[in-house]
Coordinates of C-alpha atoms and ligand atoms in Angstrom, one line a residue:
M1 CA 165.1 -48.3 -38.4
D2 CA 162.8 -49.3 -41.0
E3 CA 166.0 -50.7 -43.8
R4 CA 166.8 -52.8 -39.8
I5 CA 166.4 -56.8 -40.1
L6 CA 164.1 -57.8 -36.7
P7 CA 164.4 -60.7 -34.9
R8 CA 161.3 -62.3 -34.8
H9 CA 161.9 -63.9 -30.9
I10 CA 164.0 -61.9 -28.6
G11 CA 165.2 -62.8 -25.2
I12 CA 165.3 -60.6 -22.4
I13 CA 167.5 -61.4 -19.1
M14 CA 166.5 -58.6 -16.9
D15 CA 169.4 -58.1 -14.9
G16 CA 171.0 -55.3 -12.3
N17 CA 168.2 -54.4 -10.2
G18 CA 170.0 -55.4 -7.1
R19 CA 173.0 -53.1 -8.1
W20 CA 170.8 -50.4 -9.6
A21 CA 169.4 -50.0 -5.6
K22 CA 172.3 -50.6 -3.9
K23 CA 174.4 -48.1 -5.9
R24 CA 171.1 -45.5 -4.4
L25 CA 171.6 -47.3 -0.9
M26 CA 167.8 -48.6 -1.3
P27 CA 166.7 -52.0 -0.7
R28 CA 166.5 -54.5 -3.2
T29 CA 163.4 -54.3 -3.5
A30 CA 163.4 -50.7 -5.3
G31 CA 165.9 -51.7 -8.0
H32 CA 162.9 -54.5 -8.7
V33 CA 159.7 -51.9 -8.5
Q34 CA 162.2 -49.8 -10.7
G35 CA 163.1 -53.4 -13.0
A36 CA 159.0 -53.8 -13.4
K37 CA 158.5 -50.3 -14.9
A38 CA 161.2 -51.3 -17.5
F39 CA 159.5 -54.1 -18.4
R40 CA 156.4 -52.2 -18.9
K41 CA 158.6 -49.8 -21.6
C42 CA 160.3 -52.3 -22.8
M43 CA 157.0 -54.6 -24.1
R44 CA 155.3 -51.8 -25.0
H45 CA 158.7 -50.9 -27.9
C46 CA 158.2 -54.1 -28.9
I47 CA 155.2 -53.8 -29.4
D48 CA 155.4 -50.2 -31.3
I49 CA 158.3 -51.6 -33.5
G50 CA 156.4 -55.1 -34.9
I51 CA 158.4 -57.4 -33.3
E52 CA 156.8 -61.1 -33.2
C53 CA 157.2 -62.1 -30.0
V54 CA 159.5 -61.3 -26.7
T55 CA 160.4 -63.4 -23.8
F56 CA 161.2 -61.6 -20.0
Y57 CA 163.3 -64.0 -18.0
A58 CA 161.5 -62.6 -14.8
F59 CA 162.0 -65.5 -12.3
S60 CA 164.4 -68.4 -12.6
T61 CA 164.2 -71.5 -10.7
E62 CA 167.2 -70.5 -9.1
N63 CA 165.4 -67.9 -7.7
W64 CA 164.2 -69.2 -4.6
K65 CA 167.2 -68.9 -2.7
R66 CA 166.5 -65.1 -2.2
P67 CA 165.8 -63.8 1.0
K68 CA 162.0 -64.5 1.5
E69 CA 161.0 -60.8 1.5
E70 CA 162.6 -60.2 -1.7
V71 CA 160.8 -63.3 -3.1
N72 CA 157.5 -61.9 -1.9
A73 CA 158.4 -58.7 -3.3
I74 CA 159.1 -59.6 -6.7
M75 CA 155.8 -61.9 -6.7
K76 CA 153.9 -59.0 -5.5
L77 CA 154.4 -57.1 -8.5
F78 CA 154.0 -59.8 -10.7
S79 CA 150.6 -59.9 -8.8
D80 CA 150.2 -56.1 -9.8
Y81 CA 150.9 -56.5 -13.5
L82 CA 148.6 -58.8 -13.5
D83 CA 145.9 -56.8 -12.0
E84 CA 146.3 -54.2 -14.9
G85 CA 145.9 -56.2 -17.5
L86 CA 143.4 -54.1 -19.8
D87 CA 146.4 -52.6 -21.6
T88 CA 147.4 -56.2 -23.0
E89 CA 144.2 -56.7 -24.0
K90 CA 143.9 -53.4 -26.0
D91 CA 146.8 -54.2 -27.5
D92 CA 145.9 -57.3 -28.7
V93 CA 148.8 -59.1 -27.0
V94 CA 149.7 -62.5 -26.7
M95 CA 150.5 -62.7 -23.0
R96 CA 151.7 -66.5 -21.9
F97 CA 153.6 -67.1 -18.7
I98 CA 156.4 -70.0 -19.2
G99 CA 158.0 -72.3 -16.5
D100 CA 156.6 -74.3 -13.8
M101 CA 153.6 -72.1 -12.4
E102 CA 152.9 -75.1 -9.4
P103 CA 155.0 -73.9 -6.5
L104 CA 153.1 -70.3 -7.0
D105 CA 150.6 -69.0 -4.9
D106 CA 147.0 -70.1 -5.5
S107 CA 145.9 -66.4 -6.0
L108 CA 148.5 -65.8 -8.5
K109 CA 148.1 -68.9 -10.5
K110 CA 144.6 -68.1 -10.9
K111 CA 145.8 -64.7 -12.3
I112 CA 148.3 -66.1 -14.3
A113 CA 145.5 -68.3 -15.8
K114 CA 143.1 -65.7 -16.6
L115 CA 144.9 -63.2 -18.3
T116 CA 146.5 -66.2 -19.9
S117 CA 142.9 -67.1 -21.8
D118 CA 141.5 -63.6 -22.1
T119 CA 144.6 -62.8 -24.1
A120 CA 145.0 -66.4 -26.1
G121 CA 142.6 -65.7 -29.0
N122 CA 144.4 -62.1 -29.5
H123 CA 146.3 -62.0 -32.6
G124 CA 149.5 -59.6 -31.7
M125 CA 152.7 -60.0 -30.1
V126 CA 153.2 -63.3 -28.6
C127 CA 155.0 -61.8 -24.8
N128 CA 156.1 -65.1 -22.4
I129 CA 157.4 -64.1 -18.6
A130 CA 159.1 -66.6 -17.6
V131 CA 158.4 -67.1 -14.3
N132 CA 160.3 -70.4 -12.4
Y133 CA 161.7 -71.0 -15.3
G134 CA 165.1 -73.0 -16.3
G135 CA 166.1 -73.8 -19.5
R136 CA 167.3 -77.7 -17.9
D137 CA 163.8 -77.7 -16.4
D138 CA 162.2 -77.0 -19.6
I139 CA 163.9 -79.5 -21.2
L140 CA 163.6 -82.3 -18.9
H141 CA 159.7 -81.1 -18.8
A142 CA 159.5 -82.0 -21.8
V143 CA 161.2 -85.1 -22.2
K144 CA 158.9 -86.7 -19.6
Q145 CA 156.0 -84.8 -21.4
L146 CA 157.1 -87.3 -24.4
I147 CA 157.7 -90.0 -22.3
K148 CA 154.0 -90.1 -20.3
D149 CA 152.8 -89.7 -24.3
G150 CA 154.0 -93.0 -24.8
A151 CA 156.8 -92.0 -27.3
D152 CA 158.5 -94.1 -29.3
P153 CA 163.0 -93.3 -28.4
D154 CA 163.3 -93.7 -32.1
S155 CA 160.8 -91.0 -32.9
I156 CA 162.1 -88.7 -31.0
T157 CA 163.2 -85.7 -32.4
E158 CA 164.8 -82.2 -32.2
D159 CA 161.0 -80.9 -33.9
S160 CA 159.5 -83.4 -31.4
I161 CA 161.1 -82.2 -28.3
G162 CA 160.9 -78.6 -29.6
E163 CA 156.3 -79.0 -29.3
K164 CA 157.2 -79.9 -25.8
L165 CA 158.9 -76.8 -24.4
Y166 CA 157.2 -74.3 -23.0
T167 CA 157.5 -72.4 -26.1
A168 CA 156.0 -74.8 -28.4
G169 CA 155.0 -73.1 -31.4
L170 CA 156.8 -70.0 -31.0
P171 CA 160.3 -69.5 -33.5
D172 CA 163.6 -69.9 -31.7
V173 CA 164.8 -66.7 -30.1
D174 CA 167.5 -65.2 -31.9
L175 CA 168.5 -62.4 -30.0
I176 CA 169.0 -62.6 -26.1
I177 CA 169.5 -59.2 -24.6
R178 CA 172.0 -58.9 -21.6
P179 CA 172.2 -55.4 -19.4
S180 CA 174.2 -55.5 -16.0
G181 CA 177.6 -56.7 -17.6
E182 CA 177.3 -60.3 -16.8
Q183 CA 178.0 -62.0 -19.6
R184 CA 175.7 -65.3 -19.5
I185 CA 172.9 -67.3 -19.9
S186 CA 172.1 -68.0 -16.4
N187 CA 169.9 -71.0 -17.5
F188 CA 167.6 -69.2 -20.0
L189 CA 165.7 -70.8 -22.9
I190 CA 169.0 -73.2 -23.8
W191 CA 168.1 -74.6 -26.1
Q192 CA 165.8 -72.1 -28.3
A193 CA 168.9 -70.3 -28.3
A194 CA 170.6 -72.7 -29.9
Y195 CA 171.5 -70.2 -33.3
A196 CA 170.8 -67.1 -31.2
E197 CA 172.9 -63.8 -31.4
Y198 CA 173.9 -62.8 -28.0
V199 CA 174.0 -58.3 -27.4
F200 CA 175.4 -57.7 -23.7
M201 CA 175.0 -54.4 -22.5
D202 CA 176.5 -52.4 -19.8
V203 CA 173.4 -50.7 -18.5
L204 CA 171.5 -52.0 -15.1
W205 CA 167.9 -53.1 -15.7
P206 CA 166.0 -50.6 -14.2
D207 CA 167.8 -47.7 -17.1
F208 CA 167.3 -49.9 -19.8
N209 CA 164.8 -48.0 -21.8
E210 CA 164.0 -48.1 -25.5
K211 CA 167.2 -46.7 -27.2
H212 CA 168.5 -49.6 -25.7
L213 CA 166.3 -51.8 -27.7
D214 CA 167.2 -50.2 -30.9
S215 CA 170.9 -50.5 -30.2
A216 CA 170.6 -53.9 -29.6
I217 CA 168.5 -54.8 -32.0
E218 CA 171.3 -52.6 -34.7
E219 CA 173.5 -54.9 -33.4
F220 CA 171.8 -57.8 -34.1
S221 CA 170.9 -57.0 -37.7
R222 CA 174.8 -56.2 -38.3
R223 CA 175.6 -60.0 -37.6
N224 CA 175.6 -62.3 -40.5
R225 CA 173.6 -65.2 -39.5
R226 CA 174.9 -68.7 -41.0
F227 CA 173.2 -71.0 -39.2
G228 CA 176.2 -73.3 -39.2
G229 CA 176.2 -73.1 -42.9
V230 CA 178.9 -71.2 -45.0
Ligands
FPP1 C1 167.7 -60.0 -11.8 O1 168.1 -59.2 -11.4 C2 166.3 -59.5 -11.7 C3 165.5 -60.1 -11.0 C4 165.4 -61.5 -10.2 C5 163.9 -60.0 -10.9 C6 163.2 -59.7 -12.3 C7 162.1 -59.1 -12.0 C8 161.3 -57.7 -12.3 C9 161.9 -57.0 -13.1 C10 159.8 -57.3 -11.9 C11 158.7 -58.0 -12.9 C12 157.8 -57.8 -13.5 C13 157.1 -58.4 -14.0 C14 155.5 -57.7 -14.4 C15 157.1 -58.9 -15.2 P1 169.5 -59.0 -9.7 O2 168.6 -58.9 -8.5 O3 169.7 -60.2 -9.4 O4 170.2 -58.3 -10.0 P2 171.4 -58.1 -9.1 O5 172.9 -59.1 -10.2 O6 172.3 -56.5 -9.6 O7 171.8 -58.6 -7.7

């Protein structure tokens, strides 16, 4: 395992919760509960193996179209996680939430702001949770910020846009993992993943464990990344 080339930044699309529940004749929300457990397990493993940054896609700008009870159940899982808080402080993780937090409940927004500020001075892994996140919205938001700051169009560069993205200051994503058998990006980190390697896996997210993460990293380390060169 020590021989592997570790990705600096991993993006994970937590997909397949609904199908996991359906297979067991359970409500979709039961899949999300199990998915939240897989998230904790996977985040801990990222810390243990020395990943610098990980971004979990937890709720997209499109997920509001789901039934209200399902949206509320997912928000409740975020809230419960934020109430725990302690482990991440102990682990020296920097917790960030990326996306437009504006439409979230005030109480959730307060908890997010608290965990973000409580862990901002930590020095370990950066863990981003993407909530109400969309890659196109990320780019749009960045461009609006540049315009509001009065940027001269000729001075705008890829770097200056990158500095306004929700992931500003973090390395580009090297590896995107998508479980559940689907093979698409679904508006996740589309700017940041320009040179990412993709690993699609036939496991539903609630069943995703440390071994799946290790095997995705092994697959990544076997790939020959050329960044457009030869
Ligand atoms: C996609 O699977 C999953 C979601 C939209 C929700 C993901 C949220 C969690 C795993 C909870 C995370 C909790 C914390 C604390 C970060 P899907 O429902 O679209 O699955 P399907 O394609 O099988 O229907």
